[in-house]
mmCIF file of C-alpha atoms in Angstrom:
data_model
loop_
_atom_site.group_PDB
_atom_site.id
_atom_site.type_symbol
_atom_site.label_atom_id
_atom_site.label_comp_id
_atom_site.label_asym_id
_atom_site.label_seq_id
_atom_site.Cartn_x
_atom_site.Cartn_y
_atom_site.Cartn_z
ATOM 1 C CA MET A 1 0.000 0.000 0.000
ATOM 2 C CA ASN A 2 1.394 3.384 -0.934
ATOM 3 C CA THR A 3 -0.690 6.020 0.766
ATOM 4 C CA ALA A 4 0.477 8.901 2.881
ATOM 5 C CA PRO A 5 3.741 8.080 4.691
ATOM 6 C CA ASN A 6 2.104 7.867 8.092
ATOM 7 C CA GLN A 7 -0.515 5.452 6.721
ATOM 8 C CA THR A 8 1.822 3.071 4.875
ATOM 9 C CA VAL A 9 1.418 -0.577 5.768
ATOM 10 C CA ARG A 10 4.149 -3.048 4.844
ATOM 11 C CA VAL A 11 3.898 -6.827 5.011
ATOM 12 C CA GLY A 12 6.770 -9.326 5.077
ATOM 13 C CA VAL A 13 6.393 -13.111 4.798
ATOM 14 C CA ASP A 14 8.997 -15.857 5.188
ATOM 15 C CA VAL A 15 8.774 -19.663 5.132
ATOM 16 C CA LEU A 16 11.511 -22.035 6.306
ATOM 17 C CA ASP A 17 11.933 -25.772 6.565
ATOM 18 C CA ARG A 18 13.469 -26.806 9.888
ATOM 19 C CA SER A 19 16.093 -28.860 8.041
ATOM 20 C CA GLU A 20 17.542 -25.621 6.636
ATOM 21 C CA LEU A 21 18.739 -24.597 10.106
ATOM 22 C CA ARG A 22 19.396 -28.004 11.673
ATOM 23 C CA ARG A 23 23.169 -27.895 11.128
ATOM 24 C CA LEU A 24 23.599 -24.148 11.301
ATOM 25 C CA ILE A 25 22.267 -23.864 14.855
ATOM 26 C CA GLU A 26 24.995 -26.227 16.039
ATOM 27 C CA ARG A 27 27.631 -23.666 15.003
ATOM 28 C CA PRO A 28 28.468 -21.040 17.650
ATOM 29 C CA TRP A 29 29.271 -18.329 15.091
ATOM 30 C CA PHE A 30 25.821 -18.655 13.532
ATOM 31 C CA LEU A 31 24.071 -18.475 16.896
ATOM 32 C CA ARG A 32 26.004 -15.274 17.739
ATOM 33 C CA PHE A 33 25.170 -13.822 14.329
ATOM 34 C CA GLY A 34 21.550 -14.847 14.133
ATOM 35 C CA PHE A 35 19.997 -14.541 17.578
ATOM 36 C CA ALA A 36 19.734 -12.173 20.518
ATOM 37 C CA ARG A 37 20.924 -13.253 23.959
ATOM 38 C CA GLU A 38 17.355 -13.568 25.232
ATOM 39 C CA GLU A 39 16.413 -15.904 22.391
ATOM 40 C CA LEU A 40 19.440 -18.139 22.953
ATOM 41 C CA ALA A 41 18.828 -18.226 26.707
ATOM 42 C CA HIS A 42 15.310 -19.519 26.138
ATOM 43 C CA ALA A 43 16.424 -21.971 23.438
ATOM 44 C CA ASP A 44 18.881 -23.521 25.922
ATOM 45 C CA THR A 45 15.956 -24.487 28.185
ATOM 46 C CA LEU A 46 14.269 -26.557 25.446
ATOM 47 C CA GLY A 47 14.636 -30.089 24.241
ATOM 48 C CA ALA A 48 16.399 -30.744 20.955
ATOM 49 C CA ASP A 49 13.302 -30.919 18.750
ATOM 50 C CA ARG A 50 11.557 -27.928 20.331
ATOM 51 C CA ARG A 51 14.842 -25.950 20.279
ATOM 52 C CA LEU A 52 15.127 -26.457 16.517
ATOM 53 C CA GLU A 53 11.497 -25.445 16.015
ATOM 54 C CA PHE A 54 11.856 -22.375 18.238
ATOM 55 C CA LEU A 55 15.031 -21.062 16.566
ATOM 56 C CA THR A 56 13.700 -21.732 13.070
ATOM 57 C CA GLY A 57 10.560 -19.779 13.904
ATOM 58 C CA ARG A 58 12.574 -16.875 15.270
ATOM 59 C CA PHE A 59 14.827 -16.776 12.213
ATOM 60 C CA ALA A 60 11.820 -16.817 9.875
ATOM 61 C CA ALA A 61 10.351 -13.912 11.844
ATOM 62 C CA LYS A 62 13.601 -11.940 11.438
ATOM 63 C CA GLU A 63 13.574 -12.561 7.682
ATOM 64 C CA ALA A 64 9.977 -11.347 7.469
ATOM 65 C CA LEU A 65 10.780 -8.248 9.517
ATOM 66 C CA LEU A 66 13.736 -7.362 7.317
ATOM 67 C CA LYS A 67 11.393 -7.419 4.332
ATOM 68 C CA VAL A 68 9.196 -4.939 6.174
ATOM 69 C CA LEU A 69 12.224 -2.741 6.888
ATOM 70 C CA GLY A 70 13.321 -3.005 3.251
ATOM 71 C CA VAL A 71 16.896 -4.144 3.970
ATOM 72 C CA GLY A 72 18.892 -7.370 4.046
ATOM 73 C CA PHE A 73 21.327 -9.033 6.431
ATOM 74 C CA LEU A 74 24.265 -7.661 4.457
ATOM 75 C CA GLN A 75 22.996 -4.075 4.386
ATOM 76 C CA GLY A 76 23.898 -2.988 7.884
ATOM 77 C CA VAL A 77 21.372 -5.002 9.910
ATOM 78 C CA THR A 78 22.303 -8.280 11.590
ATOM 79 C CA PRO A 79 19.643 -10.765 12.713
ATOM 80 C CA ARG A 80 20.657 -10.498 16.364
ATOM 81 C CA GLU A 81 19.517 -6.853 16.338
ATOM 82 C CA ILE A 82 15.975 -8.207 15.950
ATOM 83 C CA CYS A 83 14.807 -9.913 19.145
ATOM 84 C CA VAL A 84 11.503 -11.796 19.046
ATOM 85 C CA GLU A 85 10.384 -12.548 22.599
ATOM 86 C CA HIS A 86 7.153 -13.847 24.118
ATOM 87 C CA GLY A 87 4.537 -11.469 25.432
ATOM 88 C CA PRO A 88 2.644 -12.111 28.680
ATOM 89 C CA HIS A 89 0.193 -14.435 26.909
ATOM 90 C CA GLY A 90 2.616 -16.121 24.518
ATOM 91 C CA ALA A 91 2.312 -13.871 21.480
ATOM 92 C CA PRO A 92 5.593 -12.887 19.780
ATOM 93 C CA VAL A 93 6.777 -9.386 20.679
ATOM 94 C CA VAL A 94 9.463 -7.607 18.651
ATOM 95 C CA HIS A 95 12.335 -5.577 20.111
ATOM 96 C CA LEU A 96 14.595 -3.825 17.576
ATOM 97 C CA ARG A 97 18.107 -2.653 18.403
ATOM 98 C CA GLY A 98 20.997 -0.925 16.678
ATOM 99 C CA ARG A 99 20.459 -0.060 13.030
ATOM 100 C CA ALA A 100 17.262 -2.100 12.912
ATOM 101 C CA ALA A 101 15.701 0.259 15.462
ATOM 102 C CA GLN A 102 16.724 3.284 13.392
ATOM 103 C CA LEU A 103 14.984 1.914 10.279
ATOM 104 C CA THR A 104 11.645 1.146 11.901
ATOM 105 C CA PRO A 105 8.931 3.099 10.001
ATOM 106 C CA SER A 106 6.353 2.540 12.750
ATOM 107 C CA SER A 107 5.303 -0.150 15.204
ATOM 108 C CA VAL A 108 5.824 -3.702 13.992
ATOM 109 C CA SER A 109 4.039 -6.921 14.802
ATOM 110 C CA VAL A 110 4.857 -10.531 13.940
ATOM 111 C CA SER A 111 3.089 -13.884 13.971
ATOM 112 C CA ILE A 112 4.726 -17.331 13.792
ATOM 113 C CA THR A 113 3.128 -20.672 12.949
ATOM 114 C CA HIS A 114 4.398 -24.260 12.659
ATOM 115 C CA LYS A 115 3.211 -27.211 10.577
ATOM 116 C CA GLU A 116 5.289 -30.380 10.853
ATOM 117 C CA ASN A 117 8.735 -29.312 9.544
ATOM 118 C CA VAL A 118 7.561 -26.037 8.000
ATOM 119 C CA VAL A 119 7.709 -22.725 9.858
ATOM 120 C CA ALA A 120 6.065 -19.547 8.539
ATOM 121 C CA ALA A 121 6.229 -15.981 9.818
ATOM 122 C CA VAL A 122 4.320 -12.841 8.865
ATOM 123 C CA ALA A 123 5.514 -9.355 9.845
ATOM 124 C CA LEU A 124 3.435 -6.196 9.637
ATOM 125 C CA SER A 125 4.350 -2.538 10.068
ATOM 126 C CA LEU A 126 1.389 -0.816 11.644
ATOM 127 C CA PRO A 127 0.276 2.712 10.636
ATOM 128 C CA SER A 128 1.307 5.396 13.067
ATOM 129 C CA ALA A 129 -2.344 5.950 14.002
ATOM 130 C CA ALA A 130 -2.263 2.566 15.646
ATOM 131 C CA ASP A 131 0.940 3.130 17.609
ATOM 132 C CA ALA A 132 -0.807 4.191 20.779
ATOM 133 C CA ALA A 133 -3.004 1.138 20.699
ATOM 134 C CA VAL A 134 -0.011 -1.133 20.132
ATOM 135 C CA GLU A 135 1.864 0.330 23.075
ATOM 136 C CA SER A 136 -1.178 -0.176 25.288
ATOM 137 C CA GLY A 137 -1.245 -3.836 24.264
ATOM 138 C CA ARG A 138 -4.531 -3.845 22.293
ATOM 139 C CA THR A 139 -3.076 -4.761 18.894
ATOM 140 C CA VAL A 140 -0.328 -7.205 19.791
ATOM 141 C CA SER A 141 -0.501 -10.175 17.450
ATOM 142 C CA THR A 142 -1.628 -13.517 18.832
ATOM 143 C CA ASP A 143 -0.255 -16.919 17.947
ATOM 144 C CA ALA A 144 -1.871 -19.961 19.476
ATOM 145 C CA LYS A 145 1.062 -22.106 18.446
ATOM 146 C CA GLU A 146 3.627 -20.129 20.418
ATOM 147 C CA PRO A 147 2.794 -21.117 24.022
ATOM 148 C CA ALA A 148 3.705 -18.904 26.944
ATOM 149 C CA ASN A 149 6.132 -21.494 28.277
ATOM 150 C CA VAL A 150 9.187 -19.308 28.352
ATOM 151 C CA SER A 151 10.022 -18.360 31.933
ATOM 152 C CA PRO A 152 12.175 -20.867 33.827
ATOM 153 C CA PRO A 153 10.772 -21.909 37.194
ATOM 154 C CA ASP A 154 11.898 -20.332 40.460
ATOM 155 C CA ILE A 155 14.518 -21.850 42.746
ATOM 156 C CA ASN A 156 11.872 -23.849 44.613
ATOM 157 C CA THR A 157 9.827 -26.556 42.887
ATOM 158 C CA THR A 158 6.900 -24.829 41.163
ATOM 159 C CA ALA A 159 3.665 -25.859 39.539
ATOM 160 C CA THR A 160 0.943 -23.352 38.724
ATOM 161 C CA LEU A 161 -2.394 -25.113 38.817
ATOM 162 C CA GLN A 162 -4.981 -22.323 38.858
ATOM 163 C CA GLN A 163 -8.037 -22.677 36.625
ATOM 164 C CA SER A 164 -7.873 -20.683 33.402
ATOM 165 C CA THR A 165 -10.769 -18.528 32.326
ATOM 166 C CA PRO A 166 -12.132 -19.055 28.808
ATOM 167 C CA GLY A 167 -9.871 -17.551 26.135
ATOM 168 C CA GLU A 168 -6.770 -17.387 28.370
ATOM 169 C CA GLN A 169 -3.565 -19.373 27.834
ATOM 170 C CA ALA A 170 -3.447 -22.347 30.216
ATOM 171 C CA PRO A 171 -0.651 -21.824 32.767
ATOM 172 C CA GLU A 172 2.404 -24.019 32.435
ATOM 173 C CA ILE A 173 3.136 -26.851 34.826
ATOM 174 C CA THR A 174 6.805 -27.177 35.795
ATOM 175 C CA ALA A 175 9.045 -28.836 38.354
ATOM 176 C CA PHE A 176 12.571 -28.006 39.500
ATOM 177 C CA LEU A 177 15.386 -29.716 41.438
ATOM 178 C CA ARG A 178 18.879 -28.629 42.474
ATOM 179 C CA VAL A 179 21.277 -31.264 43.784
ATOM 180 C CA ARG A 180 24.963 -31.571 44.594
ATOM 181 C CA ILE A 181 26.704 -34.589 43.099
ATOM 182 C CA GLY A 182 28.619 -36.440 45.810
ATOM 183 C CA GLN A 183 31.984 -38.171 45.554
ATOM 184 C CA GLU A 184 30.302 -41.554 46.033
ATOM 185 C CA GLU A 185 28.500 -41.087 42.713
ATOM 186 C CA ALA A 186 31.655 -41.151 40.574
ATOM 187 C CA HIS A 187 31.319 -44.226 38.365
ATOM 188 C CA TYR A 188 33.890 -44.019 35.568
ATOM 189 C CA GLY A 189 37.569 -43.141 35.284
ATOM 190 C CA GLY A 190 38.414 -39.492 35.688
ATOM 191 C CA ASP A 191 35.718 -39.102 38.359
ATOM 192 C CA LEU A 192 32.943 -39.087 35.772
ATOM 193 C CA VAL A 193 29.343 -39.535 36.920
ATOM 194 C CA ASP A 194 27.179 -41.895 34.875
ATOM 195 C CA GLY A 195 24.309 -40.504 32.851
ATOM 196 C CA ALA A 196 21.805 -42.602 34.777
ATOM 197 C CA ARG A 197 22.232 -40.196 37.704
ATOM 198 C CA ILE A 198 20.769 -37.375 35.625
ATOM 199 C CA LEU A 199 17.984 -39.625 34.372
ATOM 200 C CA ARG A 200 16.996 -40.332 37.982
ATOM 201 C CA LEU A 201 16.552 -36.596 38.467
ATOM 202 C CA PHE A 202 14.454 -36.470 35.316
ATOM 203 C CA GLY A 203 12.319 -39.340 36.595
ATOM 204 C CA ASP A 204 11.633 -37.458 39.856
ATOM 205 C CA LEU A 205 10.570 -34.361 37.894
ATOM 206 C CA VAL A 206 8.175 -36.343 35.711
ATOM 207 C CA THR A 207 6.733 -38.062 38.784
ATOM 208 C CA GLU A 208 6.096 -34.740 40.508
ATOM 209 C CA ILE A 209 4.362 -33.301 37.464
ATOM 210 C CA THR A 210 2.038 -36.302 37.071
ATOM 211 C CA VAL A 211 1.214 -36.289 40.778
ATOM 212 C CA ARG A 212 0.290 -32.629 40.512
ATOM 213 C CA THR A 213 -1.784 -33.069 37.352
ATOM 214 C CA ASP A 214 -3.357 -36.484 37.935
ATOM 215 C CA GLY A 215 -2.913 -37.421 41.578
ATOM 216 C CA ASP A 216 -0.865 -40.443 40.476
ATOM 217 C CA GLU A 217 2.852 -41.106 39.947
ATOM 218 C CA GLY A 218 2.163 -42.643 36.554
ATOM 219 C CA LEU A 219 4.440 -45.040 34.674
ATOM 220 C CA LEU A 220 7.392 -43.700 32.677
ATOM 221 C CA ALA A 221 7.068 -45.187 29.185
ATOM 222 C CA GLN A 222 10.019 -43.767 27.238
ATOM 223 C CA TYR A 223 12.682 -41.113 26.778
ATOM 224 C CA SER A 224 13.230 -39.524 23.360
ATOM 225 C CA ASP A 225 15.640 -36.889 22.026
ATOM 226 C CA LEU A 226 18.046 -37.837 24.814
ATOM 227 C CA ARG A 227 21.370 -35.963 24.603
ATOM 228 C CA PHE A 228 24.303 -35.785 27.023
ATOM 229 C CA THR A 229 26.177 -32.603 26.201
ATOM 230 C CA ALA A 230 28.750 -32.154 28.994
ATOM 231 C CA PRO A 231 30.421 -34.298 31.678
ATOM 232 C CA VAL A 232 29.289 -34.289 35.300
ATOM 233 C CA LYS A 233 31.750 -34.789 38.153
ATOM 234 C CA PRO A 234 31.551 -34.997 41.953
ATOM 235 C CA GLY A 235 31.129 -31.584 43.540
ATOM 236 C CA ASP A 236 29.054 -30.223 40.650
ATOM 237 C CA TYR A 237 25.692 -28.614 41.387
ATOM 238 C CA ILE A 238 23.026 -29.653 38.904
ATOM 239 C CA GLU A 239 19.754 -27.846 38.257
ATOM 240 C CA ALA A 240 17.119 -30.011 36.553
ATOM 241 C CA ARG A 241 13.871 -28.652 35.154
ATOM 242 C CA GLY A 242 10.776 -30.303 33.726
ATOM 243 C CA ARG A 243 7.885 -28.750 31.800
ATOM 244 C CA LEU A 244 4.623 -30.355 30.706
ATOM 245 C CA VAL A 245 4.226 -29.751 26.965
ATOM 246 C CA ARG A 246 1.484 -32.155 25.877
ATOM 247 C CA ARG A 247 -1.398 -34.072 27.431
ATOM 248 C CA THR A 248 -3.621 -36.739 25.945
ATOM 249 C CA ARG A 249 -6.203 -38.944 27.619
ATOM 250 C CA LEU A 250 -3.572 -41.239 29.142
ATOM 251 C CA ARG A 251 -0.176 -39.759 28.269
ATOM 252 C CA ARG A 252 1.810 -36.829 29.603
ATOM 253 C CA VAL A 253 4.824 -35.522 27.654
ATOM 254 C CA VAL A 254 7.464 -33.562 29.581
ATOM 255 C CA GLU A 255 10.495 -31.642 28.290
ATOM 256 C CA LEU A 256 13.530 -31.983 30.543
ATOM 257 C CA GLN A 257 16.845 -30.133 30.862
ATOM 258 C CA ALA A 258 19.730 -30.346 33.313
ATOM 259 C CA HIS A 259 22.338 -27.584 33.739
ATOM 260 C CA LYS A 260 25.562 -27.418 35.721
ATOM 261 C CA VAL A 261 25.617 -24.166 37.723
ATOM 262 C CA LEU A 262 28.523 -24.703 40.153
ATOM 263 C CA SER A 263 31.603 -26.789 39.494
ATOM 264 C CA ALA A 264 34.288 -28.348 41.652
ATOM 265 C CA ARG A 265 37.866 -27.168 41.001
ATOM 266 C CA PRO A 266 40.167 -29.883 42.321
ATOM 267 C CA GLY A 267 43.139 -28.329 40.532
ATOM 268 C CA ALA A 268 42.796 -25.174 42.626
ATOM 269 C CA GLY A 269 42.503 -26.981 45.966
ATOM 270 C CA GLU A 270 40.916 -29.974 47.603
ATOM 271 C CA SER A 271 37.732 -28.088 48.446
ATOM 272 C CA ALA A 272 37.798 -25.383 45.755
ATOM 273 C CA GLY A 273 34.726 -24.626 43.666
ATOM 274 C CA ALA A 274 33.435 -21.980 41.289
ATOM 275 C CA VAL A 275 30.139 -20.483 40.167
ATOM 276 C CA LEU A 276 29.871 -20.796 36.388
ATOM 277 C CA ASP A 277 29.429 -17.555 34.458
ATOM 278 C CA ALA A 278 26.549 -19.180 32.569
ATOM 279 C CA PRO A 279 24.745 -22.467 33.304
ATOM 280 C CA GLN A 280 26.201 -25.313 31.252
ATOM 281 C CA LEU A 281 23.712 -27.658 29.620
ATOM 282 C CA VAL A 282 24.594 -31.264 30.489
ATOM 283 C CA CYS A 283 21.527 -33.217 29.356
ATOM 284 C CA THR A 284 18.179 -32.806 27.575
ATOM 285 C CA ALA A 285 15.376 -35.277 26.996
ATOM 286 C CA VAL A 286 11.669 -35.622 26.343
ATOM 287 C CA ALA A 287 9.822 -38.078 28.589
ATOM 288 C CA THR A 288 6.472 -39.759 28.011
ATOM 289 C CA THR A 289 4.626 -41.125 31.011
ATOM 290 C CA VAL A 290 1.317 -42.993 31.205
ATOM 291 C CA VAL A 291 -1.296 -42.473 33.906
ATOM 292 C CA PRO A 292 -3.858 -45.155 34.863
ATOM 293 C CA HIS A 293 -7.191 -44.992 33.101
ATOM 294 C CA ARG A 294 -9.023 -44.608 36.392
ATOM 295 C CA ARG A 295 -7.089 -41.390 36.993
ATOM 296 C CA ALA A 296 -7.423 -39.943 33.505
ATOM 297 C CA GLY A 297 -9.471 -36.769 33.387
ATOM 298 C CA THR A 298 -8.934 -35.937 37.072
ATOM 299 C CA ALA A 299 -6.180 -33.397 36.439
ATOM 300 C CA THR A 300 -6.450 -30.069 38.179
ATOM 301 C CA THR A 301 -5.863 -28.182 34.946
ATOM 302 C CA PRO A 302 -8.587 -28.762 32.341
ATOM 303 C CA HIS A 303 -6.653 -28.074 29.144
ATOM 304 C CA PRO A 304 -3.243 -29.198 27.833
ATOM 305 C CA VAL A 305 -0.503 -26.761 27.031
ATOM 306 C CA ALA A 306 -1.235 -25.158 23.655
ATOM 307 C CA GLU A 307 0.592 -27.128 20.993
ATOM 308 C CA GLU A 308 -0.055 -28.236 17.453
ATOM 309 C CA ALA A 309 -1.271 -31.804 16.904
#
């Protein structure tokens, strides 16, 4: 549309297949180039499959926004200057920095959707007459397939189980554990702790979530997307987190991550330790647990976390 400058509306659309970014997101230089710190911090809390979906969606949104701005990645704007975060109810919210902020013609909005391996994003520059409404939150785009499951749980084990009113995003259900790995748990040469120790933490998280949702411990059926990404040694402090991402009549699917936050430093002294500058991911997995039929439908939250079939 080419009307008066303050009434111009621009639309940008981008479509990506997740396979296009599968290898790129394993390269540190691409992550630094393509994503803001907030986006990477959230991606590190996700399982492998959801992480790929999340980053692909964010990159598609950046491509769509650049089309709205009328520039490319090699014309002075880098993707990390475009940060696509979650709003209070899960809708994508855009924050522009650096040169990207200088080129913004007016308020911008973006929507992201997923279908199997395909991710699509639509960006829209809103007319200046709508700016006030955007800033007050009345015209923020909504995206039912971008759930508001972005904030990590507090230090204590958490699970929000309040009833949702019609039309609101169902609150997430999470669990959290922090443990210190003892010397007696070293299993392999070099004081390495076996991966089963982390899986026991994951099992406790899944059990807590099913007790909270169904009043039953359930039966763990399988792990998928299991990855061990860093060694664990005695003296390390491990934070493990679980998040319910899907519910069916009998099954509960939980995303799990474990991070090392404090590390022993035997080279600096027998009792030396250090707080890591950033939590180090040591393991991710997705767990599926089954609850008895007699308990199905007794959960305290009536709707599953928003997610595509």
